[in-house]
Amino acid sequence: MAGDQLSAVFSALADPTRRAIIAELAERDATVTELTAPLSISMPAVSRHLKVLERAALISRSRSGKWRASHLEAAPLREAADWIARYRRFWDSSLTRLDAHLAAVQAAGPATDRMADDPRELG
Amino acid sequence: MAGDQLSAVFSALADPTRRAIIAELAERDATVTELTAPLSISMPAVSRHLKVLERAALISRSRSGKWRASHLEAAPLREAADWIARYRRFWDSSLTRLDAHLAAVQAAGPATDRMADDPRELG
DNA sequence: CATACGCTTAACCTTCTGGTTAAGTGAAGG
DNA sequence: CCTTCACTTAACCAGAAGGTTAAGCGTATG
């Protein structure tokens, strides 16, 4: 299981250490040693976390001498965000008219659409 | 690890079967039997997936006679979306001018070029 | 009331995960 | 050179995950 891209991304994000690494890389590229420093685990453990992130395409890595820098790649995060966004209508009360319309269409539920009586169509 | 709420949510979303269940519940509440039908796994397996989703607070369940209906609870999805949204500037091309400025400042310039000399200059 | 139904729990198995320490690789440098 | 540094890989372990079948439990129902 968990073979598809989305699963790999969510699975990568499920670990707090990896989220911390992502947060760090959001500020600057970093070497394995730099990433290990603030964490309370060994460097091999960090190395494997990086491999997981790399497999999920959440980071890319460049070699320069004996250092390897990790760089955040956000494209998979967008896919994850897009997936979650499908359910945005379930929590967001400030829906735009377009969102409401699409939500109504997707839900295929006529009664639940509170804006169905609004004559204004989306522009 | 993986004890916090966010980890539980991402971990729950990491499984394709559970995402399928969420997609189903987004359309209508459903019993365990109804949820099991389109899936190629046994009912006990689905029952455990539901328990995982319940622990992540992604669903609530109500009992009615011998049937138990599952209901989607989207609040945790919002938390997950909020976390990912922190990195939106890394993929969203429609940045505001302020966001672009902050992104440029935080990225802190061409790190990979200087890395060849000394990794400490990465930041 | 006996039985079938809906679902959960138990027991078991295999695979995955995340950590460790120790050894291996390749570039820097005294 | 030959060591040190940065990092990866290997070997190992404990526990979690996800599947199965079988059994249990409570509610409908013929």
PDB file of N, CA, C and O in Angstrom, chain B residues 5-66:
ATOM      1  N   GLN B   5      -1.734  15.635  17.272  1.00  0.00           N
ATOM      2  CA  GLN B   5      -2.927  15.633  16.444  1.00  0.00           C
ATOM      3  C   GLN B   5      -2.587  15.683  14.962  1.00  0.00           C
ATOM      4  O   GLN B   5      -3.137  14.924  14.154  1.00  0.00           O
ATOM      5  N   LEU B   6      -1.669  16.565  14.614  1.00  0.00           N
ATOM      6  CA  LEU B   6      -1.315  16.741  13.208  1.00  0.00           C
ATOM      7  C   LEU B   6      -0.743  15.451  12.632  1.00  0.00           C
ATOM      8  O   LEU B   6      -1.077  15.057  11.506  1.00  0.00           O
ATOM      9  N   SER B   7       0.090  14.787  13.386  1.00  0.00           N
ATOM     10  CA  SER B   7       0.660  13.521  12.928  1.00  0.00           C
ATOM     11  C   SER B   7      -0.429  12.488  12.720  1.00  0.00           C
ATOM     12  O   SER B   7      -0.405  11.750  11.730  1.00  0.00           O
ATOM     13  N   ALA B   8      -1.377  12.445  13.637  1.00  0.00           N
ATOM     14  CA  ALA B   8      -2.479  11.487  13.511  1.00  0.00           C
ATOM     15  C   ALA B   8      -3.286  11.753  12.249  1.00  0.00           C
ATOM     16  O   ALA B   8      -3.691  10.808  11.561  1.00  0.00           O
ATOM     17  N   VAL B   9      -3.504  13.009  11.940  1.00  0.00           N
ATOM     18  CA  VAL B   9      -4.277  13.351  10.746  1.00  0.00           C
ATOM     19  C   VAL B   9      -3.515  12.987   9.475  1.00  0.00           C
ATOM     20  O   VAL B   9      -4.051  12.303   8.591  1.00  0.00           O
ATOM     21  N   PHE B  10      -2.274  13.412   9.382  1.00  0.00           N
ATOM     22  CA  PHE B  10      -1.491  13.100   8.187  1.00  0.00           C
ATOM     23  C   PHE B  10      -1.327  11.593   8.044  1.00  0.00           C
ATOM     24  O   PHE B  10      -1.406  11.047   6.935  1.00  0.00           O
ATOM     25  N   SER B  11      -1.122  10.929   9.152  1.00  0.00           N
ATOM     26  CA  SER B  11      -0.981   9.472   9.124  1.00  0.00           C
ATOM     27  C   SER B  11      -2.267   8.813   8.625  1.00  0.00           C
ATOM     28  O   SER B  11      -2.228   7.863   7.837  1.00  0.00           O
ATOM     29  N   ALA B  12      -3.391   9.346   9.071  1.00  0.00           N
ATOM     30  CA  ALA B  12      -4.686   8.815   8.618  1.00  0.00           C
ATOM     31  C   ALA B  12      -4.855   9.028   7.117  1.00  0.00           C
ATOM     32  O   ALA B  12      -5.336   8.152   6.400  1.00  0.00           O
ATOM     33  N   LEU B  13      -4.417  10.189   6.646  1.00  0.00           N
ATOM     34  CA  LEU B  13      -4.579  10.516   5.225  1.00  0.00           C
ATOM     35  C   LEU B  13      -3.590   9.751   4.347  1.00  0.00           C
ATOM     36  O   LEU B  13      -3.760   9.698   3.125  1.00  0.00           O
ATOM     37  N   ALA B  14      -2.594   9.161   4.955  1.00  0.00           N
ATOM     38  CA  ALA B  14      -1.545   8.482   4.182  1.00  0.00           C
ATOM     39  C   ALA B  14      -2.053   7.200   3.525  1.00  0.00           C
ATOM     40  O   ALA B  14      -1.448   6.694   2.588  1.00  0.00           O
ATOM     41  N   ASP B  15      -3.160   6.685   4.008  1.00  0.00           N
ATOM     42  CA  ASP B  15      -3.678   5.426   3.466  1.00  0.00           C
ATOM     43  C   ASP B  15      -4.764   5.684   2.417  1.00  0.00           C
ATOM     44  O   ASP B  15      -5.763   6.367   2.703  1.00  0.00           O
ATOM     45  N   PRO B  16      -4.603   5.126   1.225  1.00  0.00           N
ATOM     46  CA  PRO B  16      -5.557   5.349   0.131  1.00  0.00           C
ATOM     47  C   PRO B  16      -6.965   4.881   0.474  1.00  0.00           C
ATOM     48  O   PRO B  16      -7.950   5.522   0.084  1.00  0.00           O
ATOM     49  N   THR B  17      -7.055   3.776   1.200  1.00  0.00           N
ATOM     50  CA  THR B  17      -8.370   3.273   1.595  1.00  0.00           C
ATOM     51  C   THR B  17      -9.084   4.297   2.477  1.00  0.00           C
ATOM     52  O   THR B  17     -10.275   4.570   2.295  1.00  0.00           O
ATOM     53  N   ARG B  18      -8.341   4.873   3.411  1.00  0.00           N
ATOM     54  CA  ARG B  18      -8.969   5.863   4.297  1.00  0.00           C
ATOM     55  C   ARG B  18      -9.341   7.123   3.537  1.00  0.00           C
ATOM     56  O   ARG B  18     -10.370   7.750   3.819  1.00  0.00           O
ATOM     57  N   ARG B  19      -8.526   7.505   2.549  1.00  0.00           N
ATOM     58  CA  ARG B  19      -8.901   8.669   1.743  1.00  0.00           C
ATOM     59  C   ARG B  19     -10.163   8.364   0.945  1.00  0.00           C
ATOM     60  O   ARG B  19     -11.033   9.220   0.776  1.00  0.00           O
ATOM     61  N   ALA B  20     -10.289   7.127   0.495  1.00  0.00           N
ATOM     62  CA  ALA B  20     -11.499   6.737  -0.234  1.00  0.00           C
ATOM     63  C   ALA B  20     -12.710   6.806   0.687  1.00  0.00           C
ATOM     64  O   ALA B  20     -13.798   7.245   0.274  1.00  0.00           O
ATOM     65  N   ILE B  21     -12.527   6.383   1.920  1.00  0.00           N
ATOM     66  CA  ILE B  21     -13.622   6.443   2.894  1.00  0.00           C
ATOM     67  C   ILE B  21     -14.034   7.888   3.135  1.00  0.00           C
ATOM     68  O   ILE B  21     -15.231   8.220   3.170  1.00  0.00           O
ATOM     69  N   ILE B  22     -13.035   8.758   3.276  1.00  0.00           N
ATOM     70  CA  ILE B  22     -13.330  10.178   3.473  1.00  0.00           C
ATOM     71  C   ILE B  22     -14.101  10.732   2.278  1.00  0.00           C
ATOM     72  O   ILE B  22     -15.092  11.450   2.437  1.00  0.00           O
ATOM     73  N   ALA B  23     -13.663  10.363   1.085  1.00  0.00           N
ATOM     74  CA  ALA B  23     -14.345  10.836  -0.126  1.00  0.00           C
ATOM     75  C   ALA B  23     -15.800  10.383  -0.138  1.00  0.00           C
ATOM     76  O   ALA B  23     -16.700  11.135  -0.519  1.00  0.00           O
ATOM     77  N   GLU B  24     -16.010   9.144   0.296  1.00  0.00           N
ATOM     78  CA  GLU B  24     -17.366   8.612   0.346  1.00  0.00           C
ATOM     79  C   GLU B  24     -18.210   9.363   1.368  1.00  0.00           C
ATOM     80  O   GLU B  24     -19.348   9.752   1.083  1.00  0.00           O
ATOM     81  N   LEU B  25     -17.628   9.576   2.544  1.00  0.00           N
ATOM     82  CA  LEU B  25     -18.372  10.255   3.607  1.00  0.00           C
ATOM     83  C   LEU B  25     -18.610  11.722   3.290  1.00  0.00           C
ATOM     84  O   LEU B  25     -19.471  12.365   3.895  1.00  0.00           O
ATOM     85  N   ALA B  26     -17.845  12.250   2.351  1.00  0.00           N
ATOM     86  CA  ALA B  26     -18.060  13.646   1.945  1.00  0.00           C
ATOM     87  C   ALA B  26     -19.375  13.777   1.192  1.00  0.00           C
ATOM     88  O   ALA B  26     -19.971  14.857   1.135  1.00  0.00           O
ATOM     89  N   GLU B  27     -19.825  12.675   0.630  1.00  0.00           N
ATOM     90  CA  GLU B  27     -21.082  12.726  -0.105  1.00  0.00           C
ATOM     91  C   GLU B  27     -22.277  12.408   0.781  1.00  0.00           C
ATOM     92  O   GLU B  27     -23.331  13.013   0.642  1.00  0.00           O
ATOM     93  N   ARG B  28     -22.076  11.439   1.661  1.00  0.00           N
ATOM     94  CA  ARG B  28     -23.167  11.089   2.568  1.00  0.00           C
ATOM     95  C   ARG B  28     -22.631  10.257   3.726  1.00  0.00           C
ATOM     96  O   ARG B  28     -21.628   9.563   3.582  1.00  0.00           O
ATOM     97  N   ASP B  29     -23.320  10.311   4.855  1.00  0.00           N
ATOM     98  CA  ASP B  29     -23.001   9.428   5.955  1.00  0.00           C
ATOM     99  C   ASP B  29     -23.219   7.993   5.501  1.00  0.00           C
ATOM    100  O   ASP B  29     -24.038   7.736   4.620  1.00  0.00           O
ATOM    101  N   ALA B  30     -22.500   7.067   6.101  1.00  0.00           N
ATOM    102  CA  ALA B  30     -22.607   5.689   5.627  1.00  0.00           C
ATOM    103  C   ALA B  30     -22.327   4.704   6.751  1.00  0.00           C
ATOM    104  O   ALA B  30     -21.603   5.004   7.704  1.00  0.00           O
ATOM    105  N   THR B  31     -22.910   3.520   6.633  1.00  0.00           N
ATOM    106  CA  THR B  31     -22.657   2.455   7.588  1.00  0.00           C
ATOM    107  C   THR B  31     -21.388   1.713   7.188  1.00  0.00           C
ATOM    108  O   THR B  31     -20.852   1.909   6.101  1.00  0.00           O
ATOM    109  N   VAL B  32     -20.931   0.854   8.084  1.00  0.00           N
ATOM    110  CA  VAL B  32     -19.709   0.100   7.812  1.00  0.00           C
ATOM    111  C   VAL B  32     -19.903  -0.814   6.604  1.00  0.00           C
ATOM    112  O   VAL B  32     -19.025  -0.927   5.754  1.00  0.00           O
ATOM    113  N   THR B  33     -21.051  -1.415   6.528  1.00  0.00           N
ATOM    114  CA  THR B  33     -21.337  -2.294   5.390  1.00  0.00           C
ATOM    115  C   THR B  33     -21.308  -1.511   4.078  1.00  0.00           C
ATOM    116  O   THR B  33     -20.729  -1.965   3.087  1.00  0.00           O
ATOM    117  N   GLU B  34     -21.930  -0.340   4.088  1.00  0.00           N
ATOM    118  CA  GLU B  34     -21.933   0.488   2.885  1.00  0.00           C
ATOM    119  C   GLU B  34     -20.525   0.895   2.482  1.00  0.00           C
ATOM    120  O   GLU B  34     -20.177   0.925   1.293  1.00  0.00           O
ATOM    121  N   LEU B  35     -19.714   1.213   3.477  1.00  0.00           N
ATOM    122  CA  LEU B  35     -18.345   1.635   3.179  1.00  0.00           C
ATOM    123  C   LEU B  35     -17.498   0.464   2.682  1.00  0.00           C
ATOM    124  O   LEU B  35     -16.599   0.640   1.860  1.00  0.00           O
ATOM    125  N   THR B  36     -17.816  -0.723   3.179  1.00  0.00           N
ATOM    126  CA  THR B  36     -17.023  -1.901   2.809  1.00  0.00           C
ATOM    127  C   THR B  36     -17.291  -2.333   1.370  1.00  0.00           C
ATOM    128  O   THR B  36     -16.375  -2.752   0.663  1.00  0.00           O
ATOM    129  N   ALA B  37     -18.540  -2.194   0.941  1.00  0.00           N
ATOM    130  CA  ALA B  37     -18.961  -2.710  -0.359  1.00  0.00           C
ATOM    131  C   ALA B  37     -18.005  -2.390  -1.516  1.00  0.00           C
ATOM    132  O   ALA B  37     -17.534  -3.301  -2.197  1.00  0.00           O
ATOM    133  N   PRO B  38     -17.693  -1.111  -1.750  1.00  0.00           N
ATOM    134  CA  PRO B  38     -16.850  -0.807  -2.912  1.00  0.00           C
ATOM    135  C   PRO B  38     -15.372  -1.140  -2.696  1.00  0.00           C
ATOM    136  O   PRO B  38     -14.596  -1.098  -3.655  1.00  0.00           O
ATOM    137  N   LEU B  39     -14.998  -1.470  -1.469  1.00  0.00           N
ATOM    138  CA  LEU B  39     -13.589  -1.750  -1.181  1.00  0.00           C
ATOM    139  C   LEU B  39     -13.324  -3.248  -1.303  1.00  0.00           C
ATOM    140  O   LEU B  39     -14.220  -4.062  -1.147  1.00  0.00           O
ATOM    141  N   SER B  40     -12.081  -3.584  -1.558  1.00  0.00           N
ATOM    142  CA  SER B  40     -11.730  -4.991  -1.753  1.00  0.00           C
ATOM    143  C   SER B  40     -11.086  -5.580  -0.510  1.00  0.00           C
ATOM    144  O   SER B  40     -10.213  -6.436  -0.601  1.00  0.00           O
ATOM    145  N   ILE B  41     -11.523  -5.119   0.648  1.00  0.00           N
ATOM    146  CA  ILE B  41     -11.008  -5.669   1.904  1.00  0.00           C
ATOM    147  C   ILE B  41     -12.179  -6.079   2.788  1.00  0.00           C
ATOM    148  O   ILE B  41     -13.333  -5.737   2.517  1.00  0.00           O
ATOM    149  N   SER B  42     -11.842  -6.806   3.851  1.00  0.00           N
ATOM    150  CA  SER B  42     -12.885  -7.338   4.724  1.00  0.00           C
ATOM    151  C   SER B  42     -13.477  -6.248   5.617  1.00  0.00           C
ATOM    152  O   SER B  42     -12.907  -5.176   5.781  1.00  0.00           O
ATOM    153  N   MET B  43     -14.633  -6.565   6.187  1.00  0.00           N
ATOM    154  CA  MET B  43     -15.276  -5.595   7.063  1.00  0.00           C
ATOM    155  C   MET B  43     -14.465  -5.290   8.321  1.00  0.00           C
ATOM    156  O   MET B  43     -14.388  -4.127   8.725  1.00  0.00           O
ATOM    157  N   PRO B  44     -13.844  -6.280   8.954  1.00  0.00           N
ATOM    158  CA  PRO B  44     -12.992  -5.943  10.096  1.00  0.00           C
ATOM    159  C   PRO B  44     -11.896  -4.940   9.726  1.00  0.00           C
ATOM    160  O   PRO B  44     -11.557  -4.061  10.524  1.00  0.00           O
ATOM    161  N   ALA B  45     -11.339  -5.070   8.539  1.00  0.00           N
ATOM    162  CA  ALA B  45     -10.306  -4.125   8.102  1.00  0.00           C
ATOM    163  C   ALA B  45     -10.875  -2.718   8.010  1.00  0.00           C
ATOM    164  O   ALA B  45     -10.262  -1.752   8.484  1.00  0.00           O
ATOM    165  N   VAL B  46     -12.073  -2.608   7.439  1.00  0.00           N
ATOM    166  CA  VAL B  46     -12.715  -1.301   7.344  1.00  0.00           C
ATOM    167  C   VAL B  46     -13.006  -0.751   8.730  1.00  0.00           C
ATOM    168  O   VAL B  46     -12.802   0.438   9.003  1.00  0.00           O
ATOM    169  N   SER B  47     -13.458  -1.646   9.605  1.00  0.00           N
ATOM    170  CA  SER B  47     -13.772  -1.242  10.974  1.00  0.00           C
ATOM    171  C   SER B  47     -12.545  -0.615  11.646  1.00  0.00           C
ATOM    172  O   SER B  47     -12.654   0.385  12.349  1.00  0.00           O
ATOM    173  N   ARG B  48     -11.391  -1.199  11.381  1.00  0.00           N
ATOM    174  CA  ARG B  48     -10.182  -0.640  11.989  1.00  0.00           C
ATOM    175  C   ARG B  48      -9.767   0.671  11.325  1.00  0.00           C
ATOM    176  O   ARG B  48      -9.274   1.573  11.999  1.00  0.00           O
ATOM    177  N   HIS B  49      -9.975   0.778  10.033  1.00  0.00           N
ATOM    178  CA  HIS B  49      -9.704   2.053   9.371  1.00  0.00           C
ATOM    179  C   HIS B  49     -10.575   3.155   9.984  1.00  0.00           C
ATOM    180  O   HIS B  49     -10.114   4.274  10.212  1.00  0.00           O
ATOM    181  N   LEU B  50     -11.826   2.796  10.245  1.00  0.00           N
ATOM    182  CA  LEU B  50     -12.739   3.776  10.838  1.00  0.00           C
ATOM    183  C   LEU B  50     -12.261   4.176  12.234  1.00  0.00           C
ATOM    184  O   LEU B  50     -12.380   5.335  12.629  1.00  0.00           O
ATOM    185  N   LYS B  51     -11.707   3.225  12.950  1.00  0.00           N
ATOM    186  CA  LYS B  51     -11.200   3.547  14.275  1.00  0.00           C
ATOM    187  C   LYS B  51     -10.025   4.514  14.182  1.00  0.00           C
ATOM    188  O   LYS B  51      -9.885   5.435  14.991  1.00  0.00           O
ATOM    189  N   VAL B  52      -9.186   4.313  13.179  1.00  0.00           N
ATOM    190  CA  VAL B  52      -8.063   5.230  12.963  1.00  0.00           C
ATOM    191  C   VAL B  52      -8.572   6.631  12.644  1.00  0.00           C
ATOM    192  O   VAL B  52      -8.102   7.626  13.202  1.00  0.00           O
ATOM    193  N   LEU B  53      -9.570   6.692  11.768  1.00  0.00           N
ATOM    194  CA  LEU B  53     -10.141   7.987  11.397  1.00  0.00           C
ATOM    195  C   LEU B  53     -10.813   8.654  12.598  1.00  0.00           C
ATOM    196  O   LEU B  53     -10.753   9.877  12.760  1.00  0.00           O
ATOM    197  N   GLU B  54     -11.415   7.828  13.437  1.00  0.00           N
ATOM    198  CA  GLU B  54     -12.085   8.365  14.628  1.00  0.00           C
ATOM    199  C   GLU B  54     -11.053   8.917  15.613  1.00  0.00           C
ATOM    200  O   GLU B  54     -11.238   9.986  16.192  1.00  0.00           O
ATOM    201  N   ARG B  55      -9.962   8.183  15.787  1.00  0.00           N
ATOM    202  CA  ARG B  55      -8.906   8.648  16.692  1.00  0.00           C
ATOM    203  C   ARG B  55      -8.293   9.950  16.193  1.00  0.00           C
ATOM    204  O   ARG B  55      -7.837  10.774  16.981  1.00  0.00           O
ATOM    205  N   ALA B  56      -8.252  10.125  14.884  1.00  0.00           N
ATOM    206  CA  ALA B  56      -7.731  11.364  14.308  1.00  0.00           C
ATOM    207  C   ALA B  56      -8.810  12.448  14.285  1.00  0.00           C
ATOM    208  O   ALA B  56      -8.591  13.533  13.766  1.00  0.00           O
ATOM    209  N   ALA B  57      -9.964  12.124  14.828  1.00  0.00           N
ATOM    210  CA  ALA B  57     -11.099  13.057  14.894  1.00  0.00           C
ATOM    211  C   ALA B  57     -11.598  13.466  13.517  1.00  0.00           C
ATOM    212  O   ALA B  57     -12.225  14.506  13.360  1.00  0.00           O
ATOM    213  N   LEU B  58     -11.331  12.639  12.529  1.00  0.00           N
ATOM    214  CA  LEU B  58     -11.769  12.953  11.172  1.00  0.00           C
ATOM    215  C   LEU B  58     -13.189  12.476  10.914  1.00  0.00           C
ATOM    216  O   LEU B  58     -13.824  12.886   9.937  1.00  0.00           O
ATOM    217  N   ILE B  59     -13.675  11.580  11.773  1.00  0.00           N
ATOM    218  CA  ILE B  59     -15.069  11.158  11.665  1.00  0.00           C
ATOM    219  C   ILE B  59     -15.669  11.057  13.058  1.00  0.00           C
ATOM    220  O   ILE B  59     -14.956  10.923  14.054  1.00  0.00           O
ATOM    221  N   SER B  60     -16.985  11.126  13.118  1.00  0.00           N
ATOM    222  CA  SER B  60     -17.711  10.810  14.344  1.00  0.00           C
ATOM    223  C   SER B  60     -18.665   9.684  13.982  1.00  0.00           C
ATOM    224  O   SER B  60     -18.959   9.458  12.816  1.00  0.00           O
ATOM    225  N   ARG B  61     -19.133   8.970  14.992  1.00  0.00           N
ATOM    226  CA  ARG B  61     -19.982   7.825  14.701  1.00  0.00           C
ATOM    227  C   ARG B  61     -21.188   7.812  15.608  1.00  0.00           C
ATOM    228  O   ARG B  61     -21.105   8.148  16.793  1.00  0.00           O
ATOM    229  N   SER B  62     -22.295   7.435  15.040  1.00  0.00           N
ATOM    230  CA  SER B  62     -23.526   7.382  15.827  1.00  0.00           C
ATOM    231  C   SER B  62     -24.132   5.985  15.700  1.00  0.00           C
ATOM    232  O   SER B  62     -24.047   5.343  14.651  1.00  0.00           O
ATOM    233  N   ARG B  63     -24.716   5.541  16.774  1.00  0.00           N
ATOM    234  CA  ARG B  63     -25.320   4.210  16.769  1.00  0.00           C
ATOM    235  C   ARG B  63     -26.823   4.320  16.641  1.00  0.00           C
ATOM    236  O   ARG B  63     -27.473   5.159  17.280  1.00  0.00           O
ATOM    237  N   SER B  64     -27.373   3.464  15.805  1.00  0.00           N
ATOM    238  CA  SER B  64     -28.816   3.458  15.634  1.00  0.00           C
ATOM    239  C   SER B  64     -29.241   2.024  15.373  1.00  0.00           C
ATOM    240  O   SER B  64     -29.088   1.503  14.272  1.00  0.00           O
ATOM    241  N   GLY B  65     -29.743   1.405  16.421  1.00  0.00           N
ATOM    242  CA  GLY B  65     -30.080   0.000  16.296  1.00  0.00           C
ATOM    243  C   GLY B  65     -28.813  -0.806  16.107  1.00  0.00           C
ATOM    244  O   GLY B  65     -27.833  -0.610  16.819  1.00  0.00           O
ATOM    245  N   LYS B  66     -28.792  -1.662  15.122  1.00  0.00           N
ATOM    246  CA  LYS B  66     -27.583  -2.443  14.892  1.00  0.00           C
ATOM    247  C   LYS B  66     -26.680  -1.803  13.842  1.00  0.00           C
ATOM    248  O   LYS B  66     -25.674  -2.378  13.469  1.00  0.00           O
TER     249      LYS B  66
END
